[in-house]
PDB file of C-alpha atoms in Angstrom:
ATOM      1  CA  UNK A 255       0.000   0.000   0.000  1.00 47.00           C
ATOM      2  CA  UNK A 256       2.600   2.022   0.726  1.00 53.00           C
ATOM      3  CA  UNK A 257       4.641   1.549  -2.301  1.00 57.00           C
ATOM      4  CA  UNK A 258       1.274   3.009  -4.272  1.00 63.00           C
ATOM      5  CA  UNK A 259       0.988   5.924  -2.252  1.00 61.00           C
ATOM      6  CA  UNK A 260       4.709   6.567  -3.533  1.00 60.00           C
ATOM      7  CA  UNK A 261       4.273   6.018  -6.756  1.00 78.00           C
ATOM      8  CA  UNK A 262       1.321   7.953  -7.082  1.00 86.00           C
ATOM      9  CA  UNK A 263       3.205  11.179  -5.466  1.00 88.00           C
ATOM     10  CA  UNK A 264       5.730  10.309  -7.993  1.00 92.00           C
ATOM     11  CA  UNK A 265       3.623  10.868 -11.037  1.00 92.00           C
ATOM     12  CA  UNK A 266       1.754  13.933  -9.221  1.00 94.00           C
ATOM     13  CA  UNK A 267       5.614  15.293  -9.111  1.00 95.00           C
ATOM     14  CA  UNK A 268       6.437  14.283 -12.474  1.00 94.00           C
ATOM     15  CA  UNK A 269       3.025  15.719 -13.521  1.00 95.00           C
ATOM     16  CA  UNK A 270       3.316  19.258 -11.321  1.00 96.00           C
ATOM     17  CA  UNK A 271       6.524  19.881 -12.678  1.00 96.00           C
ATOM     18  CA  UNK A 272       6.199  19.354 -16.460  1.00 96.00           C
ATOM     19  CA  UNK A 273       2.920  21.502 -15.991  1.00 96.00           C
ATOM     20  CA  UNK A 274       4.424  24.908 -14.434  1.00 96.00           C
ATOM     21  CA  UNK A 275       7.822  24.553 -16.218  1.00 97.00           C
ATOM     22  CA  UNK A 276       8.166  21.827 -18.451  1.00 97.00           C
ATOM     23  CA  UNK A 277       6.739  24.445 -21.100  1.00 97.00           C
ATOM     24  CA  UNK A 278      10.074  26.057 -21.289  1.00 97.00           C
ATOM     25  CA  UNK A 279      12.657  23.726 -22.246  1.00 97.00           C
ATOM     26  CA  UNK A 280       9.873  22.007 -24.747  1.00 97.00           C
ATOM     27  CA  UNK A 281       9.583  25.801 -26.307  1.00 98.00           C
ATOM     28  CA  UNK A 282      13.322  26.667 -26.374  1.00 97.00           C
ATOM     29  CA  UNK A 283      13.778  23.039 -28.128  1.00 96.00           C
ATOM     30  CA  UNK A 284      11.205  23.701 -30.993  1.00 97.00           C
ATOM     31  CA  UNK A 285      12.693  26.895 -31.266  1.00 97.00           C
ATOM     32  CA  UNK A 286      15.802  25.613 -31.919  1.00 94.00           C
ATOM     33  CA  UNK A 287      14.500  22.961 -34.262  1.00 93.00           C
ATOM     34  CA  UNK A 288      12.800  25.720 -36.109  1.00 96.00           C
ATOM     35  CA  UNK A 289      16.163  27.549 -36.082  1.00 95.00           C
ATOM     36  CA  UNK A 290      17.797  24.435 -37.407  1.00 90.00           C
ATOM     37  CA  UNK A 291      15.249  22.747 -40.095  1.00 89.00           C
ATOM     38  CA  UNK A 292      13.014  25.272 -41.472  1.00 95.00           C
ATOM     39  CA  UNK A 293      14.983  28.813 -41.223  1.00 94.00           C
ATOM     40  CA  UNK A 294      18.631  27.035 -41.590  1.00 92.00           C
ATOM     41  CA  UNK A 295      19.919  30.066 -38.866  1.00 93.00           C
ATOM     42  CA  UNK A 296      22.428  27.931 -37.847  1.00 89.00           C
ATOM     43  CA  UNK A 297      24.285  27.687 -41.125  1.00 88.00           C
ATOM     44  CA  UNK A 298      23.288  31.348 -42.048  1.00 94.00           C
ATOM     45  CA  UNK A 299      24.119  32.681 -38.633  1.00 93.00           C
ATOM     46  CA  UNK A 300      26.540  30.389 -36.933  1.00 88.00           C
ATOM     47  CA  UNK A 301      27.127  32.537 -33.770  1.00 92.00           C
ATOM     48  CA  UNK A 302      23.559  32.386 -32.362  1.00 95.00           C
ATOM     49  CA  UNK A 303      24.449  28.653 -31.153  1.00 93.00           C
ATOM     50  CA  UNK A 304      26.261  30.489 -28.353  1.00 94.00           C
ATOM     51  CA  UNK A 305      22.989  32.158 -26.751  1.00 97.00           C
ATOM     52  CA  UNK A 306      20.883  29.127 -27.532  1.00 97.00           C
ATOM     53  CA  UNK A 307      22.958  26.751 -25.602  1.00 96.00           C
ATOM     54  CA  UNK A 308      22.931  29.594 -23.280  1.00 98.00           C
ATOM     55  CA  UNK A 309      19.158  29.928 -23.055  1.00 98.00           C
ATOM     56  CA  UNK A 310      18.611  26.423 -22.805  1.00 97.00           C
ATOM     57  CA  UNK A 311      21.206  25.848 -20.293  1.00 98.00           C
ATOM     58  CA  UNK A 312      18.326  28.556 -18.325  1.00 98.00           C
ATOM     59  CA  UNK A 313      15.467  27.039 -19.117  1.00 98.00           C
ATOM     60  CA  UNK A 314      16.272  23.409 -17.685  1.00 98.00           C
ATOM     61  CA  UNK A 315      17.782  24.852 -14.835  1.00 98.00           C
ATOM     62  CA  UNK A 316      14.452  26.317 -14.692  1.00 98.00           C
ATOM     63  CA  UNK A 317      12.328  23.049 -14.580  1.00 98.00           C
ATOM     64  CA  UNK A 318      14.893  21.365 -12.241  1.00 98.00           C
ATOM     65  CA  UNK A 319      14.664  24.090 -10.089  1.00 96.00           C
ATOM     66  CA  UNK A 320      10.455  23.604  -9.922  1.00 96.00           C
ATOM     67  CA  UNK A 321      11.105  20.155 -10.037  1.00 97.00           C
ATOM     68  CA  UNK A 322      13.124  20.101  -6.909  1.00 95.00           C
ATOM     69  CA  UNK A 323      10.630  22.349  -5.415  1.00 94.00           C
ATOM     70  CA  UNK A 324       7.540  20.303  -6.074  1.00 95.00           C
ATOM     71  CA  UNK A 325       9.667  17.226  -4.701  1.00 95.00           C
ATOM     72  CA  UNK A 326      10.189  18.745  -1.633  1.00 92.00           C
ATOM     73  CA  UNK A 327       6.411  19.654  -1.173  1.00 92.00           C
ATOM     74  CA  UNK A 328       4.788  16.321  -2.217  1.00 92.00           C
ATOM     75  CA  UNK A 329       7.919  14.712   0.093  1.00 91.00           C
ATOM     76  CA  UNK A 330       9.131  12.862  -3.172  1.00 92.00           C
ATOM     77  CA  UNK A 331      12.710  14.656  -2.210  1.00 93.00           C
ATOM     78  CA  UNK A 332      14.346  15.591   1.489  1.00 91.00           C
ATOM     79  CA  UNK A 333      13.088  18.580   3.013  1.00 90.00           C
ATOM     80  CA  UNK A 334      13.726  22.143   1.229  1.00 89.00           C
ATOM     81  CA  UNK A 335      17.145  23.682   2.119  1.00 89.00           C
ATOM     82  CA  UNK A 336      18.374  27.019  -0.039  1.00 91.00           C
ATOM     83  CA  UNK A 337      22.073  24.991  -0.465  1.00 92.00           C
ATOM     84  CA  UNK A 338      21.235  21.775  -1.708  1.00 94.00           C
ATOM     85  CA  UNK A 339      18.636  22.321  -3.857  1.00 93.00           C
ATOM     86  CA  UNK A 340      20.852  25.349  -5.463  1.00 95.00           C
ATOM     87  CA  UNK A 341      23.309  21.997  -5.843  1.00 97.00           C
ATOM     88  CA  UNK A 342      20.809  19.775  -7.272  1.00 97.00           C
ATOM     89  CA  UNK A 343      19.826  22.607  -9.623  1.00 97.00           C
ATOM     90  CA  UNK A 344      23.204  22.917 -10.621  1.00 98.00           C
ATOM     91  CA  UNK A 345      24.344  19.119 -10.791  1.00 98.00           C
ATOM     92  CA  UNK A 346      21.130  18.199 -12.816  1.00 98.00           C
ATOM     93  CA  UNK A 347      21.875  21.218 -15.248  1.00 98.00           C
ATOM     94  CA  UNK A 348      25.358  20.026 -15.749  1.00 98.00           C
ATOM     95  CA  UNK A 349      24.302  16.451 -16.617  1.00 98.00           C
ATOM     96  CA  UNK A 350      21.480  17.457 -19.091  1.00 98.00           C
ATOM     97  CA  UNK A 351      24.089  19.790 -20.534  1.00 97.00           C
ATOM     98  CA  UNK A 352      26.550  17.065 -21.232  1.00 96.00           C
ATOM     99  CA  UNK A 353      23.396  14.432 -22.356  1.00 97.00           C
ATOM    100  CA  UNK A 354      22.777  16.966 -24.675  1.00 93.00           C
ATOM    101  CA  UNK A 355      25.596  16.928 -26.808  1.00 93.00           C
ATOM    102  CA  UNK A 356      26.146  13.375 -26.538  1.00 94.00           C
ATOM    103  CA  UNK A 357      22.766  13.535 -27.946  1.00 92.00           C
ATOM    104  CA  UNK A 358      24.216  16.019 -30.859  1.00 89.00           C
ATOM    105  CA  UNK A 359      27.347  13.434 -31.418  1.00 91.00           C
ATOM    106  CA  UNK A 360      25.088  10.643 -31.745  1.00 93.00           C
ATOM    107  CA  UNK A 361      22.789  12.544 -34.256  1.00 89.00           C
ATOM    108  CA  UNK A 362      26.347  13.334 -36.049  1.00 88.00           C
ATOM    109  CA  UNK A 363      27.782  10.257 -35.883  1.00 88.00           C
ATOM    110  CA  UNK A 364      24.763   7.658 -36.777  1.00 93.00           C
ATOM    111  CA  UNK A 365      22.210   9.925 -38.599  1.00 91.00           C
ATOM    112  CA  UNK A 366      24.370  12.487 -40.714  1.00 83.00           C
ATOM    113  CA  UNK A 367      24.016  15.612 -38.348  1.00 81.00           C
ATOM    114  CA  UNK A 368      26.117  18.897 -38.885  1.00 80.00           C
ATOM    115  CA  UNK A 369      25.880  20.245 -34.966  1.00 81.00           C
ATOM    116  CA  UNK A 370      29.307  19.709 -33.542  1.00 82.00           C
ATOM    117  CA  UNK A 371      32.050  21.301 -35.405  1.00 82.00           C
ATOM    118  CA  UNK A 372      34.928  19.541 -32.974  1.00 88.00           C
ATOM    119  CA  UNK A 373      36.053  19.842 -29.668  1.00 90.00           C
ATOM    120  CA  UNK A 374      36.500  23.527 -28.713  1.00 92.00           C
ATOM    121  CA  UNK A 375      32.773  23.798 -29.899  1.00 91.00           C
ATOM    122  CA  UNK A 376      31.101  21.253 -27.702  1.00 92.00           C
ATOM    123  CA  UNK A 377      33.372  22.413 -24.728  1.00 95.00           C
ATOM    124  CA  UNK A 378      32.191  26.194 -25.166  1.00 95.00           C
ATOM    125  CA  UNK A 379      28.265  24.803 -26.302  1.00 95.00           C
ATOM    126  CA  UNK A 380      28.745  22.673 -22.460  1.00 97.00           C
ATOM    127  CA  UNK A 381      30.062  26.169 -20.993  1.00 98.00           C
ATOM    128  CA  UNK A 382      27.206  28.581 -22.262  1.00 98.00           C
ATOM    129  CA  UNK A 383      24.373  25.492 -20.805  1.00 98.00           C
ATOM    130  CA  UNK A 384      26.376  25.483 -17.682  1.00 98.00           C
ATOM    131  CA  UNK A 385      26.623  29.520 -17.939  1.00 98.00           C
ATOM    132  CA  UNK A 386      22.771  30.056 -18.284  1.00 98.00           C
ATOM    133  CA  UNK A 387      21.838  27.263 -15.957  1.00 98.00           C
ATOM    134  CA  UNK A 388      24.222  29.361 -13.292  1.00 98.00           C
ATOM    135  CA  UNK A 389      22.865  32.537 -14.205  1.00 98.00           C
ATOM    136  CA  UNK A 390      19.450  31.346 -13.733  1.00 97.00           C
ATOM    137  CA  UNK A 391      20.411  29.898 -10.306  1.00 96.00           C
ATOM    138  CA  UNK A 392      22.030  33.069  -9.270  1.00 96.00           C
ATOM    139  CA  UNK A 393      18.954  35.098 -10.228  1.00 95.00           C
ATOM    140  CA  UNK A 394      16.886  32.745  -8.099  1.00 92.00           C
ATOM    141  CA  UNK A 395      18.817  33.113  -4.802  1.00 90.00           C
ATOM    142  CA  UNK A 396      16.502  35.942  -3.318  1.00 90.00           C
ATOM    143  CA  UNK A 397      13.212  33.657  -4.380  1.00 86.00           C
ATOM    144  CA  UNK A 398      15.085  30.714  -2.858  1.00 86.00           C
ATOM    145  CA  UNK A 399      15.501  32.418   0.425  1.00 85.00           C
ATOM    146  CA  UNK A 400      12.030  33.757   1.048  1.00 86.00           C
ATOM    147  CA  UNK A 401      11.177  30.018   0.659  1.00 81.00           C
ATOM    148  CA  UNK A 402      13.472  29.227   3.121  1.00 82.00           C
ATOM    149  CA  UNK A 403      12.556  32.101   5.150  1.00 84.00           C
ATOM    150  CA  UNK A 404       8.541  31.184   4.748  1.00 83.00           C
ATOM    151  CA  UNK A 405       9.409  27.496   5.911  1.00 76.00           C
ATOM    152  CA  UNK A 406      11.647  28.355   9.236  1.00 78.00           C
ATOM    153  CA  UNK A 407       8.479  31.027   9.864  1.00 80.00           C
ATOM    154  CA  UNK A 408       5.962  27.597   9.507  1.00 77.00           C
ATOM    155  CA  UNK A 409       8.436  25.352  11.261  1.00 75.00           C
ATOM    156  CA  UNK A 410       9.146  28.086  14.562  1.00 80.00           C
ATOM    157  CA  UNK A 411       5.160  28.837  14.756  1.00 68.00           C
TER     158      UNK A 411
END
């Protein structure tokens, strides 16, 4: 019984956070597949990879950051603390960041792709995701501490 309880506040988390900011990453992805495939902006404008792997290095920082949030809530994660979620934020960007262009070396190796033009690129695409999802973070720090604030408030009475 208890193992259904848990997997149903699973999928409410899963379901809470792709609802209030799963939006983003989805919308900065077809964006860049419009970019890509119909408007070629890539070839025609090759230095406008540098703010969208900045931008999307924001926008998933974004959902992990509601994500982490919403896990806390629904008890899925620990309890909320400003430091480790700014971590988990942080860590989870960095890994979707890397995913990512394994994802684009795949696509180049096995399917004929034209993303990666060698290493110094997919080192400074890895930077600007890790750069936006940082910048994102840092913005959030005053947000993260009136949660933190709100929650001592709750827990001292």
């Amino acid at each position: 019984m208890a193992t259904r309880r848990l997997a149903a506040s699973h999928r409410q988390w899963i379901t809470q956070s792709v609802l209030e900011s799963g939006w983003a990453p989805i919308a900065v992805f077809c964006l860049h597949v419009a970019m890509s495939r119909v408007f070629d902006a890539y070839r025609l404008l090759p230095g406008i990879d540098i703010p969208m792997h900045f931008l999307g290095g924001m926008v998933i920082a974004f959902f992990f950051h509601r994500a982490s949030i919403n896990g806390s809530q629904l008890k899925v994660l620990g309890a909320f603390h400003p430091l480790t979620h700014g971590l988990l934020v942080f860590f989870a960007t960095c890994a979707a960041t890397v995913f990512w262009e394994f994802a684009e070396f795949i696509n180049d190796r096995y399917f004929a792709g034209h993303s990666q033009a060698g290493l110094v690129d997919t080192l400074r695409d890895m930077l600007m995701g890790i750069l936006g999802g940082t910048t994102l973070i840092i913005g959030m720090i005053p947000r993260v501490a009136r949660i933190a604030a709100k929650k001592t408030e709750i827990a001292n009475g």
